[in-house]
Amino acid sequence: MSSRKAERAALARKRRKERAFRDDAGRVHLVLQRDPANGHERVALKAPLFAEQWQNELAASAATTVLGVLRREPTLEGVLELTRSALASTERLIAALLARAPAGALACKSGCDHCCHQVVGVTAAEALTIHAHLEATRSADELERLKTRVAELHERARGLSSAERFSPAHPCAFLEAGSCSIYEVRPLSCRGMNSLDAGECASKLREPEGRAEFLAKGHGGRCFVEPIQAFRAVSAGLQLGLSELYHLDARPLDLLAVMRLLLEGDAELGDAWAAGQQPFEAALREQR
Ligand code: SF4
């Protein structure tokens, strides 16, 4: 370990000892328990987070996975392993949930990209996993082109509200020819997206009347709710596990803004985050 990394790790350990395991509102959501059956440590919720019991169990299971993978000390490599595993297991779960749908009911298909024109929320763990994937799969020229595209889209979106960014003028930076170019590592929120009516999706994004009605209502169209409930439960478990068990900053970020920081920034941003620092503060998702 370099001396800079060792200093960061020591500082992170000191900060973890000093800080209580509480969120900004002073609440603690997780509790550590010992499984009487096998003696292993597991994580439980102090109180339900969701109305559905299966979602609470899923959130607790995701938090237990955080503990199982990161163990005593979080590292960037450990967080990447954890996130890849969570993305893959969520994909399998959502596929199983969607498989219960009546044949032909799901409107989503390859090339349909209406839902890829809006602010996408991610955690730092997801953004770092996307960045690691890009570094492993893209050439230097491709990364440079992506960096330029991300910067242009970010400048175009600067200062706009979420409603204003729900527009054909604001495609996701990873949307290429109607498809997701980071499909294997796309965020959890994208995995839950689904629709029962592609015409409705097109109307609310592209037609003035449909768009105005959608924005006035403030919620989406017809869809299967279980995949959305599933991704929210997994995401909550991961966020709480990372923040309460390891004091890592797991607040929701704007995908576009955090990818700009990662593509333009210092190669050690990920290590700094894993050491308990908050290098992605500028990408915090604005709630408006
Ligand atoms: S990451 Fe992929 S699936 Fe998600 S909004 Fe962007 S292009 Fe669409």
mmCIF file of C-alpha atoms and ligand atoms in Angstrom:
data_model
loop_
_atom_site.group_PDB
_atom_site.id
_atom_site.type_symbol
_atom_site.label_atom_id
_atom_site.label_comp_id
_atom_site.label_asym_id
_atom_site.label_seq_id
_atom_site.Cartn_x
_atom_site.Cartn_y
_atom_site.Cartn_z
ATOM 1 C CA MET A 1 0.000 0.000 0.000
ATOM 2 C CA SER A 2 1.390 3.484 -0.912
ATOM 3 C CA SER A 3 1.985 5.892 1.970
ATOM 4 C CA ARG A 4 -0.896 8.084 0.658
ATOM 5 C CA LYS A 5 -3.250 5.108 0.711
ATOM 6 C CA ALA A 6 -2.029 4.009 4.152
ATOM 7 C CA GLU A 7 -2.622 7.533 5.510
ATOM 8 C CA ARG A 8 -6.128 7.543 4.042
ATOM 9 C CA ALA A 9 -6.928 4.135 5.518
ATOM 10 C CA ALA A 10 -5.699 5.221 8.968
ATOM 11 C CA LEU A 11 -7.751 8.435 8.765
ATOM 12 C CA ALA A 12 -10.820 6.480 7.686
ATOM 13 C CA ARG A 13 -10.455 4.055 10.623
ATOM 14 C CA LYS A 14 -10.132 6.998 13.023
ATOM 15 C CA ARG A 15 -13.224 8.706 11.580
ATOM 16 C CA ARG A 16 -15.246 5.489 11.776
ATOM 17 C CA LYS A 17 -14.420 5.087 15.455
ATOM 18 C CA GLU A 18 -15.381 8.690 16.157
ATOM 19 C CA ARG A 19 -18.679 8.743 14.283
ATOM 20 C CA ALA A 20 -21.930 7.182 15.412
ATOM 21 C CA PHE A 21 -23.758 4.845 13.034
ATOM 22 C CA ARG A 22 -26.551 7.310 12.273
ATOM 23 C CA ASP A 23 -28.045 8.963 9.216
ATOM 24 C CA ASP A 24 -28.443 12.732 8.784
ATOM 25 C CA ALA A 25 -31.739 12.643 10.711
ATOM 26 C CA GLY A 26 -30.086 10.812 13.615
ATOM 27 C CA ARG A 27 -31.711 7.465 12.791
ATOM 28 C CA VAL A 28 -30.117 4.042 12.796
ATOM 29 C CA HIS A 29 -31.791 1.509 10.502
ATOM 30 C CA LEU A 30 -29.613 -1.595 10.799
ATOM 31 C CA VAL A 31 -28.724 -3.884 13.656
ATOM 32 C CA LEU A 32 -26.097 -6.640 13.719
ATOM 33 C CA GLN A 33 -27.267 -10.051 14.891
ATOM 34 C CA ARG A 34 -25.737 -13.497 15.224
ATOM 35 C CA ASP A 35 -27.562 -16.232 13.326
ATOM 36 C CA PRO A 36 -28.325 -18.926 15.982
ATOM 37 C CA ALA A 37 -28.291 -21.628 13.303
ATOM 38 C CA ASN A 38 -24.704 -21.123 12.124
ATOM 39 C CA GLY A 39 -23.199 -18.434 14.375
ATOM 40 C CA HIS A 40 -22.577 -16.102 11.425
ATOM 41 C CA GLU A 41 -23.136 -12.387 11.748
ATOM 42 C CA ARG A 42 -26.107 -11.022 9.808
ATOM 43 C CA VAL A 43 -27.811 -7.664 9.393
ATOM 44 C CA ALA A 44 -31.450 -7.002 10.256
ATOM 45 C CA LEU A 45 -33.649 -3.916 9.974
ATOM 46 C CA LYS A 46 -34.523 -2.220 13.257
ATOM 47 C CA ALA A 47 -37.910 -1.305 11.760
ATOM 48 C CA PRO A 48 -39.546 -2.012 8.394
ATOM 49 C CA LEU A 49 -38.513 0.303 5.590
ATOM 50 C CA PHE A 50 -41.211 -0.824 3.173
ATOM 51 C CA ALA A 51 -44.855 -1.863 3.363
ATOM 52 C CA GLU A 52 -44.081 -5.223 1.719
ATOM 53 C CA GLN A 53 -42.322 -7.782 3.942
ATOM 54 C CA TRP A 54 -40.460 -9.338 0.995
ATOM 55 C CA GLN A 55 -38.889 -5.944 0.286
ATOM 56 C CA ASN A 56 -37.720 -5.637 3.893
ATOM 57 C CA GLU A 57 -36.194 -9.118 3.726
ATOM 58 C CA LEU A 58 -34.489 -8.231 0.444
ATOM 59 C CA ALA A 59 -33.069 -5.004 1.899
ATOM 60 C CA ALA A 60 -31.734 -6.852 4.984
ATOM 61 C CA SER A 61 -30.249 -9.540 2.747
ATOM 62 C CA ALA A 62 -28.497 -6.883 0.608
ATOM 63 C CA ALA A 63 -27.082 -5.247 3.761
ATOM 64 C CA THR A 64 -25.886 -8.657 5.004
ATOM 65 C CA THR A 65 -24.135 -9.158 1.650
ATOM 66 C CA VAL A 66 -22.339 -5.824 2.160
ATOM 67 C CA LEU A 67 -21.009 -7.136 5.479
ATOM 68 C CA GLY A 68 -20.102 -10.522 3.994
ATOM 69 C CA VAL A 69 -18.111 -9.045 1.101
ATOM 70 C CA LEU A 70 -16.440 -6.063 2.763
ATOM 71 C CA ARG A 71 -15.788 -7.714 6.152
ATOM 72 C CA ARG A 72 -13.499 -5.644 8.423
ATOM 73 C CA GLU A 73 -12.373 -2.875 6.102
ATOM 74 C CA PRO A 74 -13.893 -1.590 2.843
ATOM 75 C CA THR A 75 -11.616 -1.334 -0.193
ATOM 76 C CA LEU A 76 -12.429 -0.107 -3.684
ATOM 77 C CA GLU A 77 -11.908 -3.638 -5.035
ATOM 78 C CA GLY A 78 -14.305 -5.036 -2.421
ATOM 79 C CA VAL A 79 -16.967 -2.460 -3.266
ATOM 80 C CA LEU A 80 -16.645 -3.230 -6.989
ATOM 81 C CA GLU A 81 -17.019 -6.969 -6.291
ATOM 82 C CA LEU A 82 -20.030 -6.282 -4.065
ATOM 83 C CA THR A 83 -21.723 -4.020 -6.630
ATOM 84 C CA ARG A 84 -21.166 -6.379 -9.568
ATOM 85 C CA SER A 85 -22.660 -9.187 -7.521
ATOM 86 C CA ALA A 86 -25.646 -7.046 -6.474
ATOM 87 C CA LEU A 87 -26.271 -5.948 -10.076
ATOM 88 C CA ALA A 88 -26.167 -9.551 -11.310
ATOM 89 C CA SER A 89 -28.453 -10.916 -8.579
ATOM 90 C CA THR A 90 -30.918 -8.050 -9.044
ATOM 91 C CA GLU A 91 -30.967 -8.781 -12.780
ATOM 92 C CA ARG A 92 -31.882 -12.429 -12.078
ATOM 93 C CA LEU A 93 -34.553 -11.441 -9.565
ATOM 94 C CA ILE A 94 -36.152 -8.883 -11.892
ATOM 95 C CA ALA A 95 -36.070 -11.331 -14.808
ATOM 96 C CA ALA A 96 -37.911 -13.866 -12.617
ATOM 97 C CA LEU A 97 -40.486 -11.258 -11.601
ATOM 98 C CA LEU A 98 -41.058 -10.156 -15.194
ATOM 99 C CA ALA A 99 -41.372 -13.787 -16.302
ATOM 100 C CA ARG A 100 -44.618 -13.963 -14.316
ATOM 101 C CA ALA A 101 -46.202 -11.333 -16.576
ATOM 102 C CA PRO A 102 -48.806 -12.498 -19.092
ATOM 103 C CA ALA A 103 -47.288 -13.169 -22.524
ATOM 104 C CA GLY A 104 -47.004 -9.977 -24.548
ATOM 105 C CA ALA A 105 -47.926 -7.650 -21.673
ATOM 106 C CA LEU A 106 -44.469 -6.111 -21.306
ATOM 107 C CA ALA A 107 -43.992 -3.294 -23.831
ATOM 108 C CA CYS A 108 -40.217 -2.908 -23.421
ATOM 109 C CA LYS A 109 -38.028 -4.149 -26.250
ATOM 110 C CA SER A 110 -34.616 -3.567 -27.774
ATOM 111 C CA GLY A 111 -34.336 -0.149 -29.425
ATOM 112 C CA CYS A 112 -37.095 1.417 -27.313
ATOM 113 C CA ASP A 113 -35.336 4.209 -25.410
ATOM 114 C CA HIS A 114 -38.027 6.589 -24.112
ATOM 115 C CA CYS A 115 -37.051 5.971 -20.461
ATOM 116 C CA CYS A 116 -33.390 6.834 -21.147
ATOM 117 C CA HIS A 117 -34.060 10.599 -21.367
ATOM 118 C CA GLN A 118 -34.142 11.723 -17.770
ATOM 119 C CA VAL A 119 -31.982 12.179 -14.675
ATOM 120 C CA VAL A 120 -30.627 8.788 -13.593
ATOM 121 C CA GLY A 121 -29.900 8.306 -9.882
ATOM 122 C CA VAL A 122 -26.945 6.156 -8.802
ATOM 123 C CA THR A 123 -24.807 5.560 -5.753
ATOM 124 C CA ALA A 124 -21.049 6.120 -5.806
ATOM 125 C CA ALA A 125 -20.607 2.319 -5.742
ATOM 126 C CA GLU A 126 -22.596 1.959 -8.984
ATOM 127 C CA ALA A 127 -20.806 4.880 -10.653
ATOM 128 C CA LEU A 128 -17.393 3.445 -9.736
ATOM 129 C CA THR A 129 -18.444 0.066 -11.130
ATOM 130 C CA ILE A 130 -19.504 1.692 -14.416
ATOM 131 C CA HIS A 131 -16.208 3.597 -14.548
ATOM 132 C CA ALA A 132 -14.157 0.437 -13.928
ATOM 133 C CA HIS A 133 -16.139 -1.300 -16.698
ATOM 134 C CA LEU A 134 -15.437 1.566 -19.116
ATOM 135 C CA GLU A 135 -11.721 1.540 -18.326
ATOM 136 C CA ALA A 136 -11.594 -2.210 -18.924
ATOM 137 C CA THR A 137 -13.592 -2.250 -22.165
ATOM 138 C CA ARG A 138 -13.008 1.068 -23.997
ATOM 139 C CA SER A 139 -9.963 2.254 -25.894
ATOM 140 C CA ALA A 140 -8.248 5.533 -25.002
ATOM 141 C CA ASP A 141 -9.937 7.218 -28.021
ATOM 142 C CA GLU A 142 -13.364 5.881 -27.034
ATOM 143 C CA LEU A 143 -12.904 7.115 -23.469
ATOM 144 C CA GLU A 144 -11.881 10.525 -24.768
ATOM 145 C CA ARG A 145 -15.001 10.715 -26.978
ATOM 146 C CA LEU A 146 -17.183 9.626 -24.063
ATOM 147 C CA LYS A 147 -15.575 12.248 -21.836
ATOM 148 C CA THR A 148 -16.422 14.953 -24.386
ATOM 149 C CA ARG A 149 -20.011 13.711 -24.766
ATOM 150 C CA VAL A 150 -20.546 13.538 -20.996
ATOM 151 C CA ALA A 151 -19.179 17.079 -20.569
ATOM 152 C CA GLU A 152 -21.431 18.438 -23.362
ATOM 153 C CA LEU A 153 -24.558 16.770 -21.968
ATOM 154 C CA HIS A 154 -23.689 17.891 -18.457
ATOM 155 C CA GLU A 155 -23.260 21.514 -19.578
ATOM 156 C CA ARG A 156 -26.601 21.309 -21.427
ATOM 157 C CA ALA A 157 -28.308 20.011 -18.270
ATOM 158 C CA ARG A 158 -26.662 22.415 -15.837
ATOM 159 C CA GLY A 159 -29.182 24.242 -13.650
ATOM 160 C CA LEU A 160 -32.205 22.413 -15.064
ATOM 161 C CA SER A 161 -34.768 20.659 -12.873
ATOM 162 C CA SER A 162 -35.508 16.930 -13.125
ATOM 163 C CA ALA A 163 -38.743 17.798 -14.966
ATOM 164 C CA GLU A 164 -36.841 19.909 -17.505
ATOM 165 C CA ARG A 165 -34.342 17.112 -18.029
ATOM 166 C CA PHE A 166 -37.150 14.653 -18.780
ATOM 167 C CA SER A 167 -36.868 15.509 -22.454
ATOM 168 C CA PRO A 168 -35.667 14.157 -25.825
ATOM 169 C CA ALA A 169 -33.029 16.938 -25.625
ATOM 170 C CA HIS A 170 -31.395 15.209 -22.628
ATOM 171 C CA PRO A 171 -30.538 11.610 -23.521
ATOM 172 C CA CYS A 172 -28.468 9.531 -21.142
ATOM 173 C CA ALA A 173 -24.761 9.754 -22.024
ATOM 174 C CA PHE A 174 -24.690 5.958 -22.433
ATOM 175 C CA LEU A 175 -27.527 5.775 -24.926
ATOM 176 C CA GLU A 176 -26.082 4.788 -28.307
ATOM 177 C CA ALA A 177 -28.290 4.128 -31.363
ATOM 178 C CA GLY A 178 -31.285 3.411 -29.137
ATOM 179 C CA SER A 179 -29.446 0.951 -26.869
ATOM 180 C CA CYS A 180 -27.669 1.078 -23.537
ATOM 181 C CA SER A 181 -23.913 0.900 -24.158
ATOM 182 C CA ILE A 182 -23.217 -0.188 -20.546
ATOM 183 C CA TYR A 183 -26.014 -2.760 -20.324
ATOM 184 C CA GLU A 184 -24.037 -5.230 -18.122
ATOM 185 C CA VAL A 185 -23.341 -2.570 -15.487
ATOM 186 C CA ARG A 186 -26.318 -0.237 -15.946
ATOM 187 C CA PRO A 187 -27.622 1.228 -12.667
ATOM 188 C CA LEU A 188 -30.080 -0.577 -10.428
ATOM 189 C CA SER A 189 -32.779 2.008 -11.180
ATOM 190 C CA CYS A 190 -32.547 1.253 -14.926
ATOM 191 C CA ARG A 191 -33.021 -2.465 -14.219
ATOM 192 C CA GLY A 192 -36.368 -1.874 -12.529
ATOM 193 C CA MET A 193 -37.748 0.288 -15.365
ATOM 194 C CA ASN A 194 -40.525 -1.345 -17.352
ATOM 195 C CA SER A 195 -43.716 -0.404 -19.126
ATOM 196 C CA LEU A 196 -46.989 -1.945 -20.211
ATOM 197 C CA ASP A 197 -47.581 0.727 -22.849
ATOM 198 C CA ALA A 198 -44.828 1.973 -25.170
ATOM 199 C CA GLY A 199 -47.241 4.487 -26.718
ATOM 200 C CA GLU A 200 -47.785 6.061 -23.322
ATOM 201 C CA CYS A 201 -43.977 6.259 -22.783
ATOM 202 C CA ALA A 202 -43.574 7.975 -26.173
ATOM 203 C CA SER A 203 -46.398 10.400 -25.488
ATOM 204 C CA LYS A 204 -45.216 11.492 -22.057
ATOM 205 C CA LEU A 205 -41.686 12.112 -23.323
ATOM 206 C CA ARG A 206 -42.279 13.508 -26.803
ATOM 207 C CA GLU A 207 -45.799 15.005 -27.087
ATOM 208 C CA PRO A 208 -46.448 18.378 -25.369
ATOM 209 C CA GLU A 209 -49.852 17.376 -23.967
ATOM 210 C CA GLY A 210 -48.732 13.933 -22.785
ATOM 211 C CA ARG A 211 -45.611 15.432 -21.281
ATOM 212 C CA ALA A 212 -47.513 18.193 -19.443
ATOM 213 C CA GLU A 213 -49.971 15.648 -18.032
ATOM 214 C CA PHE A 214 -47.176 13.331 -16.871
ATOM 215 C CA LEU A 215 -45.213 16.147 -15.211
ATOM 216 C CA ALA A 216 -48.364 17.480 -13.510
ATOM 217 C CA LYS A 217 -49.146 14.027 -12.086
ATOM 218 C CA GLY A 218 -45.533 13.600 -10.965
ATOM 219 C CA HIS A 219 -45.471 9.826 -11.425
ATOM 220 C CA GLY A 220 -45.028 7.277 -14.164
ATOM 221 C CA GLY A 221 -47.361 5.319 -16.411
ATOM 222 C CA ARG A 222 -48.603 1.729 -16.395
ATOM 223 C CA CYS A 223 -45.937 -0.783 -15.402
ATOM 224 C CA PHE A 224 -45.206 -3.859 -13.279
ATOM 225 C CA VAL A 225 -44.457 -2.532 -9.822
ATOM 226 C CA GLU A 226 -42.566 -5.563 -8.459
ATOM 227 C CA PRO A 227 -39.335 -4.949 -10.422
ATOM 228 C CA ILE A 228 -39.347 -1.336 -9.208
ATOM 229 C CA GLN A 229 -39.997 -2.476 -5.628
ATOM 230 C CA ALA A 230 -37.160 -5.003 -5.979
ATOM 231 C CA PHE A 231 -34.548 -2.517 -7.148
ATOM 232 C CA ARG A 232 -35.577 -0.061 -4.421
ATOM 233 C CA ALA A 233 -35.182 -2.733 -1.739
ATOM 234 C CA VAL A 234 -31.759 -3.860 -2.988
ATOM 235 C CA SER A 235 -30.633 -0.265 -3.353
ATOM 236 C CA ALA A 236 -31.793 0.623 0.166
ATOM 237 C CA GLY A 237 -29.982 -2.393 1.654
ATOM 238 C CA LEU A 238 -26.762 -1.538 -0.166
ATOM 239 C CA GLN A 239 -26.934 2.141 0.732
ATOM 240 C CA LEU A 240 -27.620 1.443 4.397
ATOM 241 C CA GLY A 241 -24.985 -1.292 4.564
ATOM 242 C CA LEU A 242 -22.330 0.982 3.069
ATOM 243 C CA SER A 243 -23.280 4.044 5.106
ATOM 244 C CA GLU A 244 -24.181 2.553 8.504
ATOM 245 C CA LEU A 245 -21.726 -0.360 8.652
ATOM 246 C CA TYR A 246 -18.768 1.332 6.924
ATOM 247 C CA HIS A 247 -19.532 5.079 6.981
ATOM 248 C CA LEU A 248 -19.218 5.370 3.227
ATOM 249 C CA ASP A 249 -21.099 8.137 1.454
ATOM 250 C CA ALA A 250 -24.013 6.363 -0.280
ATOM 251 C CA ARG A 251 -26.225 9.362 -0.997
ATOM 252 C CA PRO A 252 -27.942 9.390 -4.426
ATOM 253 C CA LEU A 253 -25.886 10.999 -7.177
ATOM 254 C CA ASP A 254 -26.720 12.256 -10.652
ATOM 255 C CA LEU A 255 -25.218 9.689 -13.052
ATOM 256 C CA LEU A 256 -24.211 12.341 -15.598
ATOM 257 C CA ALA A 257 -22.503 14.561 -13.022
ATOM 258 C CA VAL A 258 -20.625 11.771 -11.250
ATOM 259 C CA MET A 259 -19.433 10.232 -14.519
ATOM 260 C CA ARG A 260 -18.011 13.620 -15.500
ATOM 261 C CA LEU A 261 -16.103 13.764 -12.213
ATOM 262 C CA LEU A 262 -14.769 10.250 -12.733
ATOM 263 C CA LEU A 263 -13.828 10.678 -16.392
ATOM 264 C CA GLU A 264 -12.163 14.052 -15.896
ATOM 265 C CA GLY A 265 -10.823 13.595 -12.384
ATOM 266 C CA ASP A 266 -8.020 12.133 -10.333
ATOM 267 C CA ALA A 267 -7.497 8.362 -10.749
ATOM 268 C CA GLU A 268 -7.638 8.005 -6.943
ATOM 269 C CA LEU A 269 -11.186 9.337 -6.493
ATOM 270 C CA GLY A 270 -12.454 5.798 -5.925
ATOM 271 C CA ASP A 271 -9.849 5.026 -3.259
ATOM 272 C CA ALA A 272 -10.620 8.342 -1.559
ATOM 273 C CA TRP A 273 -14.333 7.469 -1.463
ATOM 274 C CA ALA A 274 -13.606 3.957 -0.121
ATOM 275 C CA ALA A 275 -11.488 5.576 2.619
ATOM 276 C CA GLY A 276 -14.520 7.526 3.838
ATOM 277 C CA GLN A 277 -13.998 10.822 2.013
ATOM 278 C CA GLN A 278 -16.714 12.548 -0.033
ATOM 279 C CA PRO A 279 -15.184 13.332 -3.425
ATOM 280 C CA PHE A 280 -18.549 13.212 -5.249
ATOM 281 C CA GLU A 281 -20.275 15.986 -3.311
ATOM 282 C CA ALA A 282 -20.609 18.070 -6.509
ATOM 283 C CA ALA A 283 -22.663 15.278 -8.120
ATOM 284 C CA LEU A 284 -25.277 14.928 -5.384
ATOM 285 C CA ARG A 285 -28.665 14.526 -6.972
ATOM 286 C CA GLU A 286 -30.749 17.648 -6.622
ATOM 287 C CA GLN A 287 -34.317 16.885 -5.523
ATOM 288 C CA ARG A 288 -36.248 19.296 -7.716
HETATM 289 S S1 SF4 B 1 -27.618 3.751 -18.186
HETATM 290 FE FE1 SF4 B 1 -28.397 2.655 -19.970
HETATM 291 S S2 SF4 B 1 -30.452 1.922 -19.398
HETATM 292 FE FE2 SF4 B 1 -29.869 3.525 -17.915
HETATM 293 S S3 SF4 B 1 -30.712 5.454 -18.745
HETATM 294 FE FE3 SF4 B 1 -28.598 5.254 -19.503
HETATM 295 S S4 SF4 B 1 -28.762 4.258 -21.514
HETATM 296 FE FE4 SF4 B 1 -30.715 3.931 -20.421
#
